[in-house]
Amino acid sequence: MCSVTGVLIIKPENYEKIEKKLIQILKRAEDRGRDSFGVIVIEKDGSVRKVKALGRPSTQEEKLYGILDENSKVIIANNRAEPTTEYVRQKTEEDIQPFEGERYIVTHNGIIANDLELEKKYNVIRRTKIDSAVVPPILDKYWNGEIEQLKKILNDIKGSFAFIIGDKKRPNRIYIAQNFKPVYMMYDRELGAIFFTSLDDYFDASAFDSVTKLDPYSIVEVNDNLEIRKIQLLDKKIKKVLVIASGGLDSTVAATYLLRQGYEITLLHFNYHHKAEEREREAVKKIAEYLQVPLIEIDTDLFKIIGHTTLLKGGGEIVKDRLGEEGAEFAHEWVPARNLIFYSVALALAEAYGYDAIASGINLEEAGAYPDNEMEFVRLFAKLSPYATGPNKKVEVMMPVGNLVKHEIVKLGVEIGAPLHLTWSCYEGGQKHCGKCGPCYMRKMAFRINGLNDPVEYEN
């Protein structure tokens, strides 16, 4: 593939320092492309200067010196790794990115699988067999520079892409369009330049530099007044949600809340040979029936293989010191990577069966003890989602009770009519809640704080 790079120059008087930083970025970007490199600079008057060569920039650094001057405004660059499907034995300058049209200059990371169809549909001619070369003539012919219109064109592309685009008619701005191919942005205030490239490592940024990962499936326009416009490529509204449900308080309130908000929900439950498996399974079935929603059950032996947790049958004793307070304050019953595995399976099912989002009962209370209940876990998984699903199949990740503690979850559950009486919270699988494990302690205290009677029975 490639690494794409772009620069929007705010302070042209710093062009020499900006040039040095650009060269360093291109040298670091060789790990994503060593077959060729190219740089095209747009001047204030719309004229261009360019350097293109086979091989690495690190071995031909001298070719890049002097490419900028005090009139330089936009830089579009590329480090290319030649895909097997686009091998060209005798390469010319026409085969090296960036590609230049009459108005637009484009650098592309990814593969356009329908380049031949696009050439016919838009009635354009490219100068090389390289797929990316079809884009500039299409933009020249059909794009007026507004990002809303660019979105319509990009919707016709089948494949993967991160484009950085320069406009000769308006050299005071730069465009970035991407589906799941990454682009990072860094604003260097001292140099007065905004840099873009495929990986943040290439910036060699300090702790005080402003580095941002641009959202996948988005188009971004940045001008030299430091104004940013952004639109999403996917206009998907969330309707169907797959809710990971244990049969406990948190996931039941989360599911009920989403249902009351008008979402179509399906419960997803995992049977993984844990001590409370039968009781949780019984509970989640009753909850699904009460809410009148579908239930998907998954039986797995995976955690028997992983082991190393007392939560499983035969895994050892549950911690019950200090009437359960000890278990509420520390993750004694930690199951290795459980929520990550559950989330990954949920994501796969959501993609395969057309759910718009996944959700769970992850909350602020249990984040104090369990790393995979931390809100940051959900946020980072949400950022991972576009890179773990197929093209244009982005699945959102929701946390309806993520900012609530246990007594707030109980309060919300009562207010929205969640079937709290059907839930099972205990780590044990007895006829009644044991009343001494961490979840039992938190549950009892949550109802007590709200001045409510807990509708479930306890052994003690």
Short mmCIF file of C-alpha atoms in Angstrom, two decimals:
data_model
loop_
_atom_site.label_atom_id
_atom_site.label_comp_id
_atom_site.label_asym_id
_atom_site.label_seq_id
_atom_site.Cartn_x
_atom_site.Cartn_y
_atom_site.Cartn_z
CA MET A 1 0.00 0.00 0.00
CA CYS A 2 1.18 3.54 0.67
CA SER A 3 1.66 6.30 3.14
CA VAL A 4 -0.06 9.56 2.25
CA THR A 5 1.24 12.90 3.46
CA GLY A 6 -0.04 16.45 3.19
CA VAL A 7 0.88 19.86 4.55
CA LEU A 8 -1.10 23.09 4.72
CA ILE A 9 1.29 25.98 5.28
CA ILE A 10 0.04 28.82 7.48
CA LYS A 11 3.35 30.70 7.84
CA PRO A 12 5.20 30.53 4.51
CA GLU A 13 8.17 32.40 5.99
CA ASN A 14 9.06 29.16 7.83
CA TYR A 15 9.28 27.15 4.61
CA GLU A 16 12.83 25.92 5.24
CA LYS A 17 11.94 24.41 8.63
CA ILE A 18 8.71 23.01 7.22
CA GLU A 19 10.67 21.39 4.40
CA LYS A 20 13.01 19.69 6.88
CA LYS A 21 10.07 18.31 8.85
CA LEU A 22 8.40 17.11 5.65
CA ILE A 23 11.54 15.22 4.63
CA GLN A 24 11.74 13.54 8.04
CA ILE A 25 8.09 12.46 7.79
CA LEU A 26 8.67 10.97 4.34
CA LYS A 27 11.73 9.08 5.55
CA ARG A 28 9.84 7.61 8.51
CA ALA A 29 6.95 6.71 6.22
CA GLU A 30 9.16 4.33 4.25
CA ASP A 31 7.85 1.47 6.38
CA ARG A 32 4.58 1.82 4.43
CA GLY A 33 6.18 2.31 1.02
CA ARG A 34 9.64 1.88 -0.48
CA ASP A 35 9.02 1.43 -4.22
CA SER A 36 8.66 5.10 -5.09
CA PHE A 37 7.94 8.51 -3.62
CA GLY A 38 6.56 11.77 -4.91
CA VAL A 39 5.94 15.32 -3.71
CA ILE A 40 3.85 17.99 -5.44
CA VAL A 41 3.80 21.54 -4.05
CA ILE A 42 1.03 24.02 -4.86
CA GLU A 43 2.15 27.66 -4.81
CA LYS A 44 0.02 30.68 -3.91
CA ASP A 45 -0.73 31.34 -7.59
CA GLY A 46 -1.79 27.74 -8.24
CA SER A 47 1.38 26.74 -10.05
CA VAL A 48 3.10 23.53 -8.97
CA ARG A 49 6.57 22.09 -8.53
CA LYS A 50 7.23 18.41 -8.07
CA VAL A 51 9.72 15.66 -7.36
CA LYS A 52 9.10 12.01 -8.22
CA ALA A 53 11.53 9.11 -8.04
CA LEU A 54 11.76 5.34 -7.74
CA GLY A 55 13.06 3.94 -4.47
CA ARG A 56 13.28 5.50 -1.03
CA PRO A 57 13.44 9.17 -0.08
CA SER A 58 16.14 8.37 2.50
CA THR A 59 18.58 7.41 -0.28
CA GLN A 60 17.67 10.41 -2.46
CA GLU A 61 17.13 13.07 0.15
CA GLU A 62 18.96 15.69 -1.90
CA LYS A 63 16.13 15.66 -4.47
CA LEU A 64 13.77 17.09 -1.87
CA TYR A 65 15.92 20.01 -0.77
CA GLY A 66 14.70 23.33 -2.14
CA ILE A 67 11.27 22.10 -3.16
CA LEU A 68 9.59 24.73 -0.94
CA ASP A 69 9.85 28.51 -1.04
CA GLU A 70 8.08 31.50 0.51
CA ASN A 71 5.16 31.08 -1.91
CA SER A 72 4.45 27.42 -1.10
CA LYS A 73 0.98 26.72 0.36
CA VAL A 74 0.00 23.05 0.03
CA ILE A 75 2.09 19.88 -0.16
CA ILE A 76 0.72 16.54 -1.37
CA ALA A 77 3.08 13.56 -1.05
CA ASN A 78 3.20 9.76 -1.20
CA ASN A 79 5.42 6.82 -0.26
CA ARG A 80 4.30 3.87 -2.35
CA ALA A 81 4.41 0.14 -1.79
CA GLU A 82 3.42 -1.37 -5.12
CA PRO A 83 0.56 -3.90 -4.79
CA THR A 84 0.96 -7.19 -6.59
CA THR A 85 -2.10 -6.45 -8.73
CA GLU A 86 -0.59 -3.19 -10.00
CA TYR A 87 2.97 -4.25 -10.73
CA VAL A 88 4.52 -2.18 -13.53
CA ARG A 89 7.83 -3.49 -14.86
CA GLN A 90 8.99 -0.31 -16.60
CA LYS A 91 7.81 2.56 -14.44
CA THR A 92 7.70 6.16 -15.58
CA GLU A 93 6.90 9.37 -13.73
CA GLU A 94 3.26 8.89 -14.76
CA ASP A 95 3.13 5.75 -12.57
CA ILE A 96 4.29 7.52 -9.41
CA GLN A 97 1.95 9.23 -6.95
CA PRO A 98 0.73 11.86 -6.27
CA PHE A 99 -1.38 12.10 -9.43
CA GLU A 100 -2.04 15.51 -10.92
CA GLY A 101 -5.14 16.65 -12.76
CA GLU A 102 -5.92 19.98 -14.36
CA ARG A 103 -7.21 21.28 -11.02
CA TYR A 104 -6.77 18.64 -8.33
CA ILE A 105 -3.74 16.79 -6.99
CA VAL A 106 -4.41 13.49 -5.22
CA THR A 107 -2.41 11.09 -3.07
CA HIS A 108 -4.11 7.79 -2.24
CA ASN A 109 -3.57 4.96 0.20
CA GLY A 110 -5.66 1.87 -0.48
CA ILE A 111 -7.06 -0.06 -3.43
CA ILE A 112 -9.81 1.00 -5.83
CA ALA A 113 -11.30 -2.30 -6.96
CA ASN A 114 -13.68 -0.80 -9.53
CA ASP A 115 -11.31 1.63 -11.26
CA LEU A 116 -12.21 0.31 -14.72
CA GLU A 117 -15.91 0.77 -14.06
CA LEU A 118 -15.33 4.30 -12.75
CA GLU A 119 -13.35 5.16 -15.87
CA LYS A 120 -16.30 4.13 -18.03
CA LYS A 121 -19.03 5.61 -15.84
CA TYR A 122 -17.41 9.04 -15.63
CA ASN A 123 -16.02 8.90 -19.17
CA VAL A 124 -12.46 9.82 -18.20
CA ILE A 125 -9.01 8.72 -19.34
CA ARG A 126 -6.06 8.10 -17.02
CA ARG A 127 -2.43 8.11 -18.01
CA THR A 128 -1.39 4.94 -16.18
CA LYS A 129 -2.89 1.60 -15.18
CA ILE A 130 -2.50 2.53 -11.48
CA ASP A 131 -5.99 2.53 -9.93
CA SER A 132 -5.51 5.80 -8.02
CA ALA A 133 -4.90 7.69 -11.27
CA VAL A 134 -8.60 7.53 -12.14
CA VAL A 135 -9.48 9.95 -9.31
CA PRO A 136 -7.99 13.32 -10.48
CA PRO A 137 -9.74 13.34 -13.89
CA ILE A 138 -13.04 12.44 -12.21
CA LEU A 139 -12.62 15.27 -9.73
CA ASP A 140 -11.58 17.69 -12.48
CA LYS A 141 -14.71 16.89 -14.43
CA TYR A 142 -17.34 16.50 -11.71
CA TRP A 143 -16.24 18.12 -8.44
CA ASN A 144 -16.78 21.80 -7.61
CA GLY A 145 -14.70 21.78 -4.42
CA GLU A 146 -17.61 21.34 -1.98
CA ILE A 147 -17.18 18.38 0.35
CA GLU A 148 -20.86 17.42 0.10
CA GLN A 149 -20.42 16.81 -3.63
CA LEU A 150 -17.17 14.93 -3.03
CA LYS A 151 -19.11 12.56 -0.80
CA LYS A 152 -21.38 11.58 -3.69
CA ILE A 153 -18.38 10.76 -5.87
CA LEU A 154 -16.62 8.76 -3.16
CA ASN A 155 -19.75 6.68 -2.61
CA ASP A 156 -19.12 5.20 -6.06
CA ILE A 157 -15.69 3.90 -5.07
CA LYS A 158 -15.45 0.22 -4.22
CA GLY A 159 -12.44 -0.53 -2.07
CA SER A 160 -10.30 1.20 0.51
CA PHE A 161 -9.02 4.74 0.57
CA ALA A 162 -7.39 7.60 2.37
CA PHE A 163 -7.13 10.57 0.01
CA ILE A 164 -5.31 13.83 0.62
CA ILE A 165 -6.30 16.36 -2.03
CA GLY A 166 -4.93 19.74 -3.05
CA ASP A 167 -6.82 22.30 -5.15
CA LYS A 168 -4.82 24.52 -7.53
CA LYS A 169 -7.68 27.02 -7.74
CA ARG A 170 -7.91 27.31 -3.96
CA PRO A 171 -4.43 26.71 -2.54
CA ASN A 172 -5.49 27.95 0.88
CA ARG A 173 -7.04 24.62 1.87
CA ILE A 174 -6.53 20.88 1.90
CA TYR A 175 -8.97 17.95 1.87
CA ILE A 176 -8.77 14.56 3.56
CA ALA A 177 -11.23 11.77 2.74
CA GLN A 178 -11.03 8.28 4.19
CA ASN A 179 -13.01 5.16 4.86
CA PHE A 180 -11.07 2.76 7.10
CA LYS A 181 -7.59 3.83 5.98
CA PRO A 182 -6.00 5.98 8.71
CA VAL A 183 -4.94 9.63 8.57
CA TYR A 184 -3.51 11.68 11.45
CA MET A 185 -3.28 15.46 11.71
CA MET A 186 -0.73 17.54 13.63
CA TYR A 187 -0.75 21.31 14.02
CA ASP A 188 2.74 22.68 14.62
CA ARG A 189 2.07 26.15 16.02
CA GLU A 190 5.73 27.11 16.06
CA LEU A 191 6.26 26.28 12.39
CA GLY A 192 2.82 27.48 11.37
CA ALA A 193 1.89 24.36 9.42
CA ILE A 194 -0.68 21.56 9.61
CA PHE A 195 0.75 18.15 8.76
CA PHE A 196 -1.18 15.03 7.72
CA THR A 197 0.13 11.49 7.35
CA SER A 198 -0.88 7.84 7.65
CA LEU A 199 0.56 7.09 11.11
CA ASP A 200 1.13 9.42 14.03
CA ASP A 201 4.59 7.92 14.62
CA TYR A 202 5.82 9.67 11.48
CA PHE A 203 5.33 13.10 13.05
CA ASP A 204 7.86 12.45 15.81
CA ALA A 205 5.64 14.75 17.85
CA SER A 206 6.47 16.06 21.30
CA ALA A 207 4.11 15.69 24.25
CA PHE A 208 2.87 19.24 23.64
CA ASP A 209 2.15 18.97 19.92
CA SER A 210 -1.50 18.76 18.90
CA VAL A 211 -2.01 15.38 17.20
CA THR A 212 -5.47 14.18 16.18
CA LYS A 213 -6.63 10.98 14.53
CA LEU A 214 -9.20 11.88 11.90
CA ASP A 215 -12.41 9.86 12.07
CA PRO A 216 -12.80 6.94 9.69
CA TYR A 217 -15.55 7.32 7.10
CA SER A 218 -15.25 11.09 7.01
CA ILE A 219 -14.29 14.00 4.77
CA VAL A 220 -12.38 16.90 6.32
CA GLU A 221 -11.64 20.30 4.81
CA VAL A 222 -9.06 22.53 6.53
CA ASN A 223 -8.16 26.08 5.46
CA ASP A 224 -5.36 28.44 6.43
CA ASN A 225 -7.66 30.35 8.78
CA LEU A 226 -7.59 27.17 10.89
CA GLU A 227 -11.23 26.46 10.08
CA ILE A 228 -12.30 22.83 9.82
CA ARG A 229 -15.38 21.41 8.11
CA LYS A 230 -16.23 17.75 8.45
CA ILE A 231 -18.96 15.46 7.18
CA GLN A 232 -19.53 11.73 7.58
CA LEU A 233 -19.41 9.39 4.62
CA LEU A 234 -21.96 7.03 6.14
CA ASP A 235 -25.45 8.35 6.91
CA LYS A 236 -26.36 5.39 9.04
CA LYS A 237 -28.96 5.89 11.79
CA ILE A 238 -28.90 3.56 14.77
CA LYS A 239 -32.07 1.47 14.92
CA LYS A 240 -31.15 -2.11 15.80
CA VAL A 241 -28.96 -2.76 18.85
CA LEU A 242 -27.48 -6.06 20.03
CA VAL A 243 -27.20 -5.91 23.82
CA ILE A 244 -24.75 -8.16 25.66
CA ALA A 245 -26.87 -9.34 28.58
CA SER A 246 -25.82 -11.37 31.60
CA GLY A 247 -29.22 -11.38 33.26
CA GLY A 248 -27.95 -8.96 35.92
CA LEU A 249 -29.01 -5.47 36.97
CA ASP A 250 -26.74 -3.44 34.72
CA SER A 251 -27.38 -5.07 31.35
CA THR A 252 -31.10 -5.39 32.09
CA VAL A 253 -31.42 -1.67 32.81
CA ALA A 254 -29.29 -0.87 29.76
CA ALA A 255 -31.50 -3.03 27.52
CA THR A 256 -34.72 -1.63 28.96
CA TYR A 257 -33.46 1.94 28.58
CA LEU A 258 -32.64 1.39 24.90
CA LEU A 259 -36.02 -0.24 24.35
CA ARG A 260 -37.81 2.72 25.95
CA GLN A 261 -35.79 5.05 23.71
CA GLY A 262 -37.29 3.38 20.66
CA TYR A 263 -34.48 1.06 19.58
CA GLU A 264 -35.09 -2.46 18.33
CA ILE A 265 -33.03 -4.61 20.66
CA THR A 266 -31.92 -8.22 20.80
CA LEU A 267 -30.27 -9.72 23.87
CA LEU A 268 -27.03 -11.67 23.50
CA HIS A 269 -26.12 -14.05 26.33
CA PHE A 270 -23.01 -16.17 26.84
CA ASN A 271 -22.99 -19.51 28.67
CA TYR A 272 -19.33 -20.10 29.51
CA HIS A 273 -19.36 -22.68 32.34
CA HIS A 274 -19.36 -20.06 35.08
CA LYS A 275 -20.77 -20.85 38.52
CA ALA A 276 -24.00 -18.92 37.99
CA GLU A 277 -24.53 -20.17 34.44
CA GLU A 278 -27.89 -21.87 35.03
CA ARG A 279 -29.30 -19.03 37.14
CA GLU A 280 -28.16 -16.34 34.70
CA ARG A 281 -29.54 -18.29 31.76
CA GLU A 282 -32.89 -18.68 33.49
CA ALA A 283 -32.92 -14.97 34.32
CA VAL A 284 -32.04 -13.69 30.86
CA LYS A 285 -34.71 -15.89 29.27
CA LYS A 286 -37.36 -14.44 31.58
CA ILE A 287 -36.08 -10.91 30.95
CA ALA A 288 -36.25 -11.38 27.16
CA GLU A 289 -39.79 -12.73 27.50
CA TYR A 290 -40.79 -9.84 29.79
CA LEU A 291 -39.38 -7.22 27.41
CA GLN A 292 -40.72 -9.15 24.40
CA VAL A 293 -37.39 -9.07 22.58
CA PRO A 294 -35.35 -11.79 20.84
CA LEU A 295 -32.57 -13.62 22.67
CA ILE A 296 -29.42 -15.12 21.18
CA GLU A 297 -27.50 -17.62 23.33
CA ILE A 298 -23.92 -18.67 22.73
CA ASP A 299 -22.44 -21.71 24.45
CA THR A 300 -18.66 -21.70 24.64
CA ASP A 301 -15.91 -23.84 26.15
CA LEU A 302 -13.32 -21.16 25.49
CA PHE A 303 -13.07 -20.00 29.09
CA LYS A 304 -12.64 -23.58 30.32
CA ILE A 305 -9.50 -23.63 28.20
CA ILE A 306 -8.38 -20.20 29.40
CA GLY A 307 -9.18 -20.93 33.04
CA HIS A 308 -7.34 -19.02 35.78
CA THR A 309 -10.48 -17.58 37.34
CA THR A 310 -12.58 -18.50 40.35
CA LEU A 311 -15.74 -17.45 38.51
CA LEU A 312 -15.82 -20.75 36.62
CA LYS A 313 -17.20 -24.01 37.96
CA GLY A 314 -14.39 -25.78 39.77
CA GLY A 315 -12.26 -22.66 39.66
CA GLY A 316 -12.01 -22.13 43.40
CA GLU A 317 -13.81 -20.14 46.06
CA ILE A 318 -15.45 -16.75 45.52
CA VAL A 319 -14.06 -14.03 47.80
CA LYS A 320 -16.66 -13.12 50.45
CA ASP A 321 -14.65 -11.22 53.04
CA ARG A 322 -16.23 -8.27 54.87
CA LEU A 323 -19.73 -9.36 53.80
CA GLY A 324 -18.85 -8.89 50.14
CA GLU A 325 -17.23 -5.47 50.36
CA GLU A 326 -13.83 -6.99 49.58
CA GLY A 327 -15.17 -8.47 46.34
CA ALA A 328 -16.76 -5.16 45.41
CA GLU A 329 -13.51 -3.25 45.71
CA PHE A 330 -11.11 -5.53 43.84
CA ALA A 331 -11.33 -7.81 40.78
CA HIS A 332 -10.73 -11.10 42.60
CA GLU A 333 -12.98 -12.92 40.13
CA TRP A 334 -11.33 -11.47 37.03
CA VAL A 335 -11.89 -13.55 33.86
CA PRO A 336 -9.03 -13.06 31.37
CA ALA A 337 -10.13 -10.81 28.48
CA ARG A 338 -13.78 -11.80 28.93
CA ASN A 339 -15.41 -8.53 27.92
CA LEU A 340 -13.05 -8.12 24.98
CA ILE A 341 -14.07 -11.57 23.74
CA PHE A 342 -17.77 -10.89 24.32
CA TYR A 343 -17.54 -7.55 22.54
CA SER A 344 -15.68 -9.08 19.60
CA VAL A 345 -18.28 -11.82 19.15
CA ALA A 346 -21.08 -9.25 19.47
CA LEU A 347 -19.40 -7.07 16.86
CA ALA A 348 -19.14 -9.98 14.44
CA LEU A 349 -22.80 -10.89 14.92
CA ALA A 350 -23.86 -7.27 14.55
CA GLU A 351 -21.98 -6.93 11.27
CA ALA A 352 -23.25 -10.25 9.92
CA TYR A 353 -26.91 -9.75 10.84
CA GLY A 354 -27.33 -6.03 10.24
CA TYR A 355 -27.35 -4.56 13.73
CA ASP A 356 -26.37 -0.89 13.83
CA ALA A 357 -24.79 -1.00 17.28
CA ILE A 358 -23.79 -3.18 20.19
CA ALA A 359 -24.26 -2.29 23.86
CA SER A 360 -23.75 -3.71 27.33
CA GLY A 361 -24.20 -2.89 31.00
CA ILE A 362 -20.66 -1.60 31.53
CA ASN A 363 -20.85 1.12 34.16
CA LEU A 364 -18.93 3.54 36.32
CA GLU A 365 -19.24 1.46 39.50
CA GLU A 366 -17.51 -1.69 38.32
CA ALA A 367 -14.93 0.34 36.42
CA GLY A 368 -13.35 0.94 39.81
CA ALA A 369 -12.29 -2.71 40.02
CA TYR A 370 -12.42 -4.17 36.52
CA PRO A 371 -10.30 -2.75 33.66
CA ASP A 372 -12.70 -4.07 31.03
CA ASN A 373 -15.59 -2.23 32.70
CA GLU A 374 -13.80 1.09 32.38
CA MET A 375 -15.52 3.59 30.06
CA GLU A 376 -12.19 3.96 28.27
CA PHE A 377 -12.37 0.29 27.29
CA VAL A 378 -15.67 0.96 25.51
CA ARG A 379 -14.41 4.17 23.91
CA LEU A 380 -11.31 2.45 22.56
CA PHE A 381 -13.33 -0.53 21.32
CA ALA A 382 -15.64 1.91 19.53
CA LYS A 383 -12.60 3.41 17.81
CA LEU A 384 -11.46 -0.09 16.84
CA SER A 385 -14.85 -1.05 15.38
CA PRO A 386 -14.42 0.54 11.89
CA TYR A 387 -11.15 -1.37 11.46
CA ALA A 388 -12.62 -4.70 12.58
CA THR A 389 -15.68 -4.69 10.31
CA GLY A 390 -16.04 -4.81 6.54
CA PRO A 391 -16.05 -1.75 4.28
CA ASN A 392 -19.07 0.49 4.90
CA LYS A 393 -20.29 -1.78 7.71
CA LYS A 394 -19.46 0.41 10.66
CA VAL A 395 -21.04 -0.80 13.91
CA GLU A 396 -21.43 1.72 16.74
CA VAL A 397 -20.66 0.84 20.36
CA MET A 398 -23.03 2.21 22.99
CA MET A 399 -22.89 2.29 26.81
CA PRO A 400 -26.33 3.34 28.08
CA VAL A 401 -25.36 3.16 31.77
CA GLY A 402 -21.65 3.81 31.34
CA ASN A 403 -21.65 6.97 33.45
CA LEU A 404 -23.78 5.59 36.30
CA VAL A 405 -22.92 3.93 39.61
CA LYS A 406 -24.94 1.05 41.00
CA HIS A 407 -27.54 2.98 43.02
CA GLU A 408 -28.15 5.25 40.01
CA ILE A 409 -28.67 2.20 37.82
CA VAL A 410 -31.25 0.83 40.26
CA LYS A 411 -32.99 4.22 40.38
CA LEU A 412 -33.10 4.42 36.58
CA GLY A 413 -34.30 0.83 36.35
CA VAL A 414 -37.24 1.54 38.65
CA GLU A 415 -38.13 4.72 36.76
CA ILE A 416 -38.24 3.01 33.36
CA GLY A 417 -39.89 -0.19 34.53
CA ALA A 418 -36.96 -2.56 34.05
CA PRO A 419 -37.70 -6.11 35.30
CA LEU A 420 -35.30 -5.92 38.25
CA HIS A 421 -37.24 -8.68 40.00
CA LEU A 422 -36.12 -11.14 37.32
CA THR A 423 -32.40 -10.35 37.45
CA TRP A 424 -29.60 -12.48 38.87
CA SER A 425 -26.51 -10.70 40.22
CA CYS A 426 -24.79 -13.30 42.42
CA TYR A 427 -21.53 -14.98 41.40
CA GLU A 428 -22.82 -18.23 42.91
CA GLY A 429 -25.45 -20.45 41.36
CA GLY A 430 -27.59 -21.33 44.38
CA GLN A 431 -31.34 -21.16 44.79
CA LYS A 432 -30.99 -17.69 46.31
CA HIS A 433 -28.42 -14.91 46.09
CA CYS A 434 -25.59 -15.71 48.51
CA GLY A 435 -25.56 -12.15 49.89
CA LYS A 436 -21.80 -12.27 50.54
CA CYS A 437 -20.06 -11.88 47.17
CA GLY A 438 -19.09 -8.55 45.62
CA PRO A 439 -22.10 -8.22 43.29
CA CYS A 440 -24.53 -9.13 46.08
CA TYR A 441 -22.98 -6.47 48.32
CA MET A 442 -23.27 -3.78 45.65
CA ARG A 443 -26.81 -4.79 44.77
CA LYS A 444 -28.04 -4.72 48.38
CA MET A 445 -26.40 -1.35 49.02
CA ALA A 446 -27.83 0.13 45.80
CA PHE A 447 -31.40 -0.72 46.80
CA ARG A 448 -30.75 0.44 50.38
CA ILE A 449 -29.42 3.83 49.20
CA ASN A 450 -32.60 4.31 47.18
CA GLY A 451 -34.77 3.33 50.16
CA LEU A 452 -36.15 0.38 48.22
CA ASN A 453 -36.70 -3.27 49.00
CA ASP A 454 -34.64 -5.59 46.84
CA PRO A 455 -37.12 -7.88 45.04
CA VAL A 456 -34.79 -10.91 45.10
CA GLU A 457 -34.16 -13.27 48.02
CA TYR A 458 -30.85 -13.84 49.82
CA GLU A 459 -29.58 -16.85 51.75
CA ASN A 460 -28.64 -14.69 54.72
#
